[in-house]
Amino acid sequence: MKSYKELPDDAGSNIIGQVTAQANRLTERLASVRHTVAIMSGKGGVGKSAITANLATALTLAGCAVGVVDADINGPTIAKMMGVRDATLEYASTGVKPAISSLGTKIISMDLLLSEDAAPVLWNAHTQKDAFTWRSTMEVGALREFIGDTEWDELDYLLIDLPPGADRLPNVAELIPNLGGVVVVTIPSEVSHLIVKKSITMARDILDAPIIGVVENMAFYVCKHCGEHEPLFSAEDTPDNAFQLTTLAKIPFDPKLSHCNDSGTPYLNEYPDTRAGKAIIEVAQKIQDFFKT
Ligand SMILES: Nc1ncnc2c1ncn2[C@@H]1O[C@H](COP(=O)(O)OP(=O)(O)OP(=O)(O)O)[C@@H](O)[C@H]1O
Ligand SMILES: [Mg+2]
């Protein structure tokens, strides 16, 4: 299949012109953003969105101006986790104003554009087969529009919550000219390590993206009766050894964190001194240190 760049005649839609205009708008928007950080894993369900939402809160509480892009177009969860699902987006001739969390974090997500809970994202095409073929291209286009049309204003950090899949970082790296850093999320299972390794190879060896480090999520849980740390998974390999990257923190499973994500309340506001709370704050601090050096 030819890419849009190779189309000799695009039936008058000037697709290259449209894409170039969008890309220029995105570059202009990001001029006022100091650091962009992608949160990726490759593996699904390991806590990328939970960590993005809580890192955004930690950085906001540390006094930074923070924005979050929910780059999961088909399965967006950031708006719910950050308590802004009911927000109405304001449109102006200059762009869209992002939703703002109770603590002041700016958020843009496909979820804010869907009218009903159960509404799926469907790509328009003559047949569903064509829609599948174009999905990746459409996703990149939607993200380019999302990031470029949002009035972020001055931000210290723009966090990008990626969907699962090793091909997601290349899509974002193509869009964002100076991606500042990547935080990799895993859980301590061999199955997760297997997939995460592929994403790291993609990020480090193929894209040459700056990797800040690895977060081991759901590393253990703390027994509420005896306070002992119990493992949830059974990987024999440590992330240090499996990935040869800095481990930023080990975040335990905390049912209160899951509850806060479900109810859209900021976990770190209520539980900053828990094991998970301290670990998330440690990751936020290390991200800030990464950009200072
Ligand atoms: N450390 C934790 N303690 C308790 N619950 C957690 C923790 N990390 C994540 N969760 C919960 O686990 C579930 C899966 O997390 P999340 O949706 O963030 O994963 P994900 O990697 O973004 O998934 P996807 O690949 O579908 O985007 C969510 O309900 C989330 O609230
Ligand atoms: Mg997610």
Tab-separated table of C-alpha atoms and ligand atoms in Angstrom:
chain	number	residue	atom	x	y	z
A	1	MET	CA	0.000	0.000	0.000
A	2	LYS	CA	1.293	3.480	-0.812
A	3	SER	CA	1.642	6.054	1.928
A	4	TYR	CA	-0.076	9.405	1.506
A	5	LYS	CA	3.313	10.930	0.682
A	6	GLU	CA	3.508	8.780	-2.459
A	7	LEU	CA	0.053	9.574	-3.796
A	8	PRO	CA	0.481	11.304	-7.161
A	9	ASP	CA	-3.091	12.544	-7.162
A	10	ASP	CA	-5.089	12.884	-3.988
A	11	ALA	CA	-8.376	13.841	-5.645
A	12	GLY	CA	-7.987	17.456	-4.608
A	13	SER	CA	-7.853	16.871	-0.850
A	14	ASN	CA	-4.292	18.251	-0.612
A	15	ILE	CA	-3.560	15.668	2.044
A	16	ILE	CA	0.143	16.509	2.172
A	17	GLY	CA	-0.683	20.177	2.668
A	18	GLN	CA	-3.146	19.319	5.455
A	19	VAL	CA	-0.691	17.065	7.252
A	20	THR	CA	2.110	19.622	6.917
A	21	ALA	CA	-0.133	22.374	8.322
A	22	GLN	CA	-1.098	20.140	11.282
A	23	ALA	CA	2.525	19.223	11.908
A	24	ASN	CA	3.551	22.892	11.872
A	25	ARG	CA	0.759	23.755	14.319
A	26	LEU	CA	1.942	20.951	16.603
A	27	THR	CA	5.520	22.231	16.532
A	28	GLU	CA	4.305	25.752	17.379
A	29	ARG	CA	2.201	24.447	20.284
A	30	LEU	CA	5.060	22.440	21.713
A	31	ALA	CA	7.367	25.460	21.632
A	32	SER	CA	5.892	26.487	25.014
A	33	VAL	CA	6.349	22.991	26.519
A	34	ARG	CA	9.694	22.474	28.230
A	35	HIS	CA	9.781	18.659	28.452
A	36	THR	CA	7.743	15.896	26.780
A	37	VAL	CA	7.740	12.470	28.453
A	38	ALA	CA	6.137	9.326	26.992
A	39	ILE	CA	4.954	6.582	29.353
A	40	MET	CA	5.203	3.260	27.518
A	41	SER	CA	5.355	-0.456	28.081
A	42	GLY	CA	4.362	-2.426	25.045
A	43	LYS	CA	2.478	-4.710	27.453
A	44	GLY	CA	-1.170	-4.029	28.215
A	45	GLY	CA	-2.660	-3.587	31.650
A	46	VAL	CA	0.562	-3.046	33.599
A	47	GLY	CA	-0.464	0.383	34.912
A	48	LYS	CA	0.773	2.876	32.296
A	49	SER	CA	-2.282	5.089	32.646
A	50	ALA	CA	-2.402	4.805	36.452
A	51	ILE	CA	1.249	5.813	36.620
A	52	THR	CA	0.824	8.638	34.087
A	53	ALA	CA	-2.126	10.065	36.035
A	54	ASN	CA	-0.317	9.828	39.372
A	55	LEU	CA	3.002	11.149	38.025
A	56	ALA	CA	1.100	14.110	36.579
A	57	THR	CA	-0.376	14.736	40.029
A	58	ALA	CA	3.019	14.341	41.737
A	59	LEU	CA	4.641	16.837	39.353
A	60	THR	CA	1.701	19.241	39.747
A	61	LEU	CA	1.939	19.013	43.549
A	62	ALA	CA	5.683	19.707	43.217
A	63	GLY	CA	4.758	23.079	41.652
A	64	CYS	CA	5.205	22.215	37.962
A	65	ALA	CA	2.775	23.165	35.176
A	66	VAL	CA	1.707	19.783	33.768
A	67	GLY	CA	-0.349	18.542	30.838
A	68	VAL	CA	-1.380	14.992	29.940
A	69	VAL	CA	-2.181	13.611	26.488
A	70	ASP	CA	-4.197	10.404	26.560
A	71	ALA	CA	-2.714	8.840	23.423
A	72	ASP	CA	-4.956	5.790	23.794
A	73	ILE	CA	-7.568	6.754	21.238
A	74	ASN	CA	-9.513	3.469	21.430
A	75	GLY	CA	-9.300	2.753	25.147
A	76	PRO	CA	-8.941	6.152	26.846
A	77	THR	CA	-8.855	6.065	30.670
A	78	ILE	CA	-6.965	9.208	31.738
A	79	ALA	CA	-10.035	11.474	31.943
A	80	LYS	CA	-11.718	9.043	34.361
A	81	MET	CA	-8.602	8.503	36.463
A	82	MET	CA	-8.064	12.260	36.740
A	83	GLY	CA	-11.714	13.056	37.513
A	84	VAL	CA	-12.516	15.173	34.432
A	85	ARG	CA	-14.867	12.915	32.477
A	86	ASP	CA	-17.722	15.402	32.911
A	87	ALA	CA	-15.689	18.359	31.664
A	88	THR	CA	-16.973	20.187	28.600
A	89	LEU	CA	-14.236	21.205	26.220
A	90	GLU	CA	-14.231	24.860	25.202
A	91	TYR	CA	-13.438	25.592	21.590
A	92	ALA	CA	-12.049	28.930	20.411
A	93	SER	CA	-10.663	30.041	17.058
A	94	THR	CA	-7.173	29.558	18.510
A	95	GLY	CA	-7.782	25.941	19.593
A	96	VAL	CA	-9.321	23.732	22.291
A	97	LYS	CA	-8.930	24.459	25.979
A	98	PRO	CA	-7.936	21.238	27.776
A	99	ALA	CA	-9.915	19.866	30.737
A	100	ILE	CA	-8.378	20.840	34.080
A	101	SER	CA	-8.157	18.493	37.087
A	102	SER	CA	-9.020	19.589	40.635
A	103	LEU	CA	-5.304	20.246	41.203
A	104	GLY	CA	-4.737	22.151	37.947
A	105	THR	CA	-3.323	19.490	35.586
A	106	LYS	CA	-4.376	19.984	31.948
A	107	ILE	CA	-5.822	16.934	30.188
A	108	ILE	CA	-6.840	16.054	26.648
A	109	SER	CA	-8.385	12.680	25.819
A	110	MET	CA	-10.603	11.117	23.172
A	111	ASP	CA	-12.910	10.269	26.079
A	112	LEU	CA	-13.790	13.966	26.360
A	113	LEU	CA	-15.084	13.913	22.788
A	114	LEU	CA	-17.286	10.805	23.053
A	115	SER	CA	-20.891	11.396	24.013
A	116	GLU	CA	-21.674	8.099	25.727
A	117	ASP	CA	-19.854	5.675	28.031
A	118	ALA	CA	-20.233	2.724	25.680
A	119	ALA	CA	-19.424	4.601	22.452
A	120	PRO	CA	-16.466	2.987	20.663
A	121	VAL	CA	-14.131	4.893	18.345
A	122	LEU	CA	-14.864	3.860	14.759
A	123	TRP	CA	-12.751	4.980	11.849
A	124	ASN	CA	-14.790	5.928	8.804
A	125	ALA	CA	-14.017	3.936	5.690
A	126	HIS	CA	-15.904	2.288	2.838
A	127	THR	CA	-15.544	-1.098	4.530
A	128	GLN	CA	-14.358	-2.216	7.962
A	129	LYS	CA	-11.392	-3.857	6.213
A	130	ASP	CA	-10.297	-0.451	4.894
A	131	ALA	CA	-10.831	0.999	8.352
A	132	PHE	CA	-8.423	-1.545	9.843
A	133	THR	CA	-5.832	-0.828	7.144
A	134	TRP	CA	-5.964	2.879	7.832
A	135	ARG	CA	-6.239	2.646	11.630
A	136	SER	CA	-2.624	3.364	12.420
A	137	THR	CA	-2.517	6.295	9.993
A	138	MET	CA	-5.780	7.648	11.376
A	139	GLU	CA	-4.554	7.290	14.962
A	140	VAL	CA	-1.410	9.242	14.208
A	141	GLY	CA	-3.499	11.894	12.445
A	142	ALA	CA	-5.902	12.130	15.394
A	143	LEU	CA	-3.020	12.487	17.836
A	144	ARG	CA	-1.346	15.124	15.694
A	145	GLU	CA	-4.587	17.082	15.725
A	146	PHE	CA	-5.121	16.504	19.454
A	147	ILE	CA	-1.728	17.765	20.509
A	148	GLY	CA	-1.568	20.524	17.919
A	149	ASP	CA	-5.059	21.933	18.515
A	150	THR	CA	-4.863	22.046	22.319
A	151	GLU	CA	-4.051	25.334	24.029
A	152	TRP	CA	-1.419	24.020	26.416
A	153	ASP	CA	0.199	27.421	27.049
A	154	GLU	CA	3.347	27.264	29.165
A	155	LEU	CA	4.019	23.755	30.501
A	156	ASP	CA	6.976	22.305	32.368
A	157	TYR	CA	5.955	18.743	31.493
A	158	LEU	CA	3.666	17.169	28.914
A	159	LEU	CA	3.124	13.487	29.763
A	160	ILE	CA	1.928	11.171	26.992
A	161	ASP	CA	0.105	8.000	28.055
A	162	LEU	CA	0.678	5.419	25.312
A	163	PRO	CA	-1.616	2.506	24.496
A	164	PRO	CA	-0.161	-1.031	24.601
A	165	GLY	CA	1.871	-2.225	21.586
A	166	ALA	CA	5.544	-1.938	20.667
A	167	ASP	CA	4.686	0.178	17.628
A	168	ARG	CA	3.171	3.030	19.640
A	169	LEU	CA	6.334	4.887	20.550
A	170	PRO	CA	7.446	5.218	16.881
A	171	ASN	CA	4.081	6.829	16.123
A	172	VAL	CA	4.574	9.399	18.860
A	173	ALA	CA	8.277	9.908	18.147
A	174	GLU	CA	7.313	10.695	14.550
A	175	LEU	CA	4.936	13.386	15.795
A	176	ILE	CA	7.014	14.960	18.535
A	177	PRO	CA	10.283	16.275	17.168
A	178	ASN	CA	12.177	16.503	20.464
A	179	LEU	CA	10.750	13.781	22.672
A	180	GLY	CA	12.462	14.520	25.987
A	181	GLY	CA	12.290	11.130	27.649
A	182	VAL	CA	10.574	7.779	27.991
A	183	VAL	CA	9.430	6.060	31.174
A	184	VAL	CA	8.998	2.300	30.748
A	185	VAL	CA	6.453	0.439	32.872
A	186	THR	CA	6.585	-3.267	33.644
A	187	ILE	CA	5.263	-5.707	36.211
A	188	PRO	CA	7.480	-8.424	37.706
A	189	SER	CA	6.407	-11.263	35.424
A	190	GLU	CA	8.415	-13.034	32.713
A	191	VAL	CA	5.528	-12.519	30.286
A	192	SER	CA	5.656	-8.767	30.835
A	193	HIS	CA	9.478	-8.694	30.581
A	194	LEU	CA	9.303	-10.499	27.238
A	195	ILE	CA	7.095	-7.831	25.658
A	196	VAL	CA	8.700	-4.869	27.418
A	197	LYS	CA	12.128	-5.936	26.100
A	198	LYS	CA	10.811	-5.601	22.532
A	199	SER	CA	9.563	-2.076	23.247
A	200	ILE	CA	12.878	-1.104	24.803
A	201	THR	CA	14.760	-2.381	21.752
A	202	MET	CA	12.454	-0.286	19.607
A	203	ALA	CA	12.895	2.800	21.795
A	204	ARG	CA	16.604	2.579	22.541
A	205	ASP	CA	18.177	0.844	19.570
A	206	ILE	CA	15.919	1.814	16.692
A	207	LEU	CA	14.525	5.233	17.654
A	208	ASP	CA	17.446	6.314	19.826
A	209	ALA	CA	14.934	7.793	22.282
A	210	PRO	CA	16.234	8.969	25.687
A	211	ILE	CA	14.996	6.427	28.244
A	212	ILE	CA	14.672	7.883	31.753
A	213	GLY	CA	14.242	4.458	33.352
A	214	VAL	CA	11.921	1.613	34.278
A	215	VAL	CA	9.107	1.587	36.812
A	216	GLU	CA	8.252	-1.784	38.264
A	217	ASN	CA	4.558	-1.554	39.046
A	218	MET	CA	2.574	-3.955	41.245
A	219	ALA	CA	5.973	-5.039	42.561
A	220	PHE	CA	4.428	-6.489	45.753
A	221	TYR	CA	1.573	-5.830	48.128
A	222	VAL	CA	1.690	-4.942	51.777
A	223	CYS	CA	-0.408	-7.252	53.979
A	224	LYS	CA	-2.821	-4.994	55.855
A	225	HIS	CA	-2.805	-7.367	58.838
A	226	CYS	CA	0.901	-8.041	59.424
A	227	GLY	CA	2.610	-5.386	57.223
A	228	GLU	CA	4.692	-8.070	55.421
A	229	HIS	CA	5.546	-7.553	51.729
A	230	GLU	CA	4.084	-10.345	49.627
A	231	PRO	CA	4.925	-10.856	45.902
A	232	LEU	CA	2.051	-10.683	43.407
A	233	PHE	CA	3.993	-12.096	40.455
A	234	SER	CA	6.867	-14.500	40.121
A	235	ALA	CA	9.559	-13.136	37.775
A	236	GLU	CA	12.970	-14.444	38.806
A	237	ASP	CA	14.776	-11.755	36.847
A	238	THR	CA	14.967	-8.228	38.249
A	239	PRO	CA	14.183	-5.315	35.907
A	240	ASP	CA	17.796	-4.096	36.333
A	241	ASN	CA	19.068	-7.360	34.917
A	242	ALA	CA	16.334	-7.932	32.353
A	243	PHE	CA	16.520	-4.484	30.771
A	244	GLN	CA	19.943	-3.049	31.701
A	245	LEU	CA	18.278	0.270	32.528
A	246	THR	CA	17.869	2.313	35.703
A	247	THR	CA	14.961	1.155	37.853
A	248	LEU	CA	13.257	4.367	38.984
A	249	ALA	CA	11.082	2.757	41.674
A	250	LYS	CA	9.137	-0.313	42.674
A	251	ILE	CA	5.498	0.596	43.188
A	252	PRO	CA	3.436	-1.843	45.263
A	253	PHE	CA	-0.149	-2.811	44.513
A	254	ASP	CA	-2.339	-0.618	46.709
A	255	PRO	CA	-6.119	-1.118	46.589
A	256	LYS	CA	-6.523	2.549	47.641
A	257	LEU	CA	-4.698	3.621	44.482
A	258	SER	CA	-7.006	1.554	42.325
A	259	HIS	CA	-10.017	2.989	44.176
A	260	CYS	CA	-8.777	6.565	43.658
A	261	ASN	CA	-8.208	5.878	39.939
A	262	ASP	CA	-11.756	4.557	39.671
A	263	SER	CA	-13.266	7.533	41.486
A	264	GLY	CA	-11.077	10.167	39.811
A	265	THR	CA	-9.672	11.504	43.082
A	266	PRO	CA	-5.961	12.317	43.412
A	267	TYR	CA	-4.388	9.454	45.400
A	268	LEU	CA	-1.298	11.522	46.269
A	269	ASN	CA	-3.420	14.231	47.846
A	270	GLU	CA	-4.821	11.733	50.331
A	271	TYR	CA	-2.059	9.120	50.659
A	272	PRO	CA	1.324	10.731	49.992
A	273	ASP	CA	2.981	8.747	52.808
A	274	THR	CA	2.006	5.235	51.704
A	275	ARG	CA	4.616	2.944	50.090
A	276	ALA	CA	3.025	3.445	46.665
A	277	GLY	CA	2.655	7.197	47.236
A	278	LYS	CA	6.317	7.602	48.176
A	279	ALA	CA	7.423	5.483	45.200
A	280	ILE	CA	5.423	7.606	42.744
A	281	ILE	CA	6.833	10.817	44.239
A	282	GLU	CA	10.334	9.286	43.896
A	283	VAL	CA	9.746	8.646	40.172
A	284	ALA	CA	8.504	12.237	39.699
A	285	GLN	CA	11.621	13.533	41.453
A	286	LYS	CA	13.882	11.383	39.262
A	287	ILE	CA	12.158	12.690	36.122
A	288	GLN	CA	12.883	16.253	37.273
A	289	ASP	CA	16.506	15.312	38.047
A	290	PHE	CA	16.865	13.712	34.596
A	291	PHE	CA	16.092	17.031	32.934
A	292	LYS	CA	18.364	19.009	35.264
A	293	THR	CA	21.474	17.057	34.322
B	1	LIG	N1	0.059	-0.005	41.844
B	1	LIG	C1	-1.247	-0.221	41.678
B	1	LIG	N2	-2.046	-0.497	42.739
B	1	LIG	C2	-3.379	-0.717	42.564
B	1	LIG	N3	-4.006	-0.683	41.387
B	1	LIG	C3	-3.270	-0.407	40.289
B	1	LIG	C4	-1.866	-0.140	40.368
B	1	LIG	N4	-1.414	0.116	39.108
B	1	LIG	C5	-2.478	0.026	38.293
B	1	LIG	N5	-3.589	-0.285	38.986
B	1	LIG	C6	-4.945	-0.531	38.465
B	1	LIG	O1	-4.796	-1.611	37.518
B	1	LIG	C7	-5.677	-1.420	36.405
B	1	LIG	C8	-4.873	-1.388	35.102
B	1	LIG	O2	-4.066	-0.213	35.115
B	1	LIG	P1	-3.989	0.763	33.863
B	1	LIG	O3	-5.301	0.945	33.214
B	1	LIG	O4	-3.260	1.966	34.308
B	1	LIG	O5	-3.039	-0.126	32.908
B	1	LIG	P2	-2.542	0.233	31.448
B	1	LIG	O6	-1.167	-0.311	31.323
B	1	LIG	O7	-2.707	1.673	31.170
B	1	LIG	O8	-3.559	-0.603	30.570
B	1	LIG	P3	-3.761	-0.495	28.955
B	1	LIG	O9	-2.632	-1.283	28.371
B	1	LIG	O10	-5.090	-1.109	28.715
B	1	LIG	O11	-3.697	0.954	28.588
B	1	LIG	C9	-6.434	-0.130	36.681
B	1	LIG	O12	-7.661	-0.443	37.263
B	1	LIG	C10	-5.537	0.623	37.667
B	1	LIG	O13	-6.263	1.499	38.521
B	2	MG	MG	-3.796	2.654	29.626
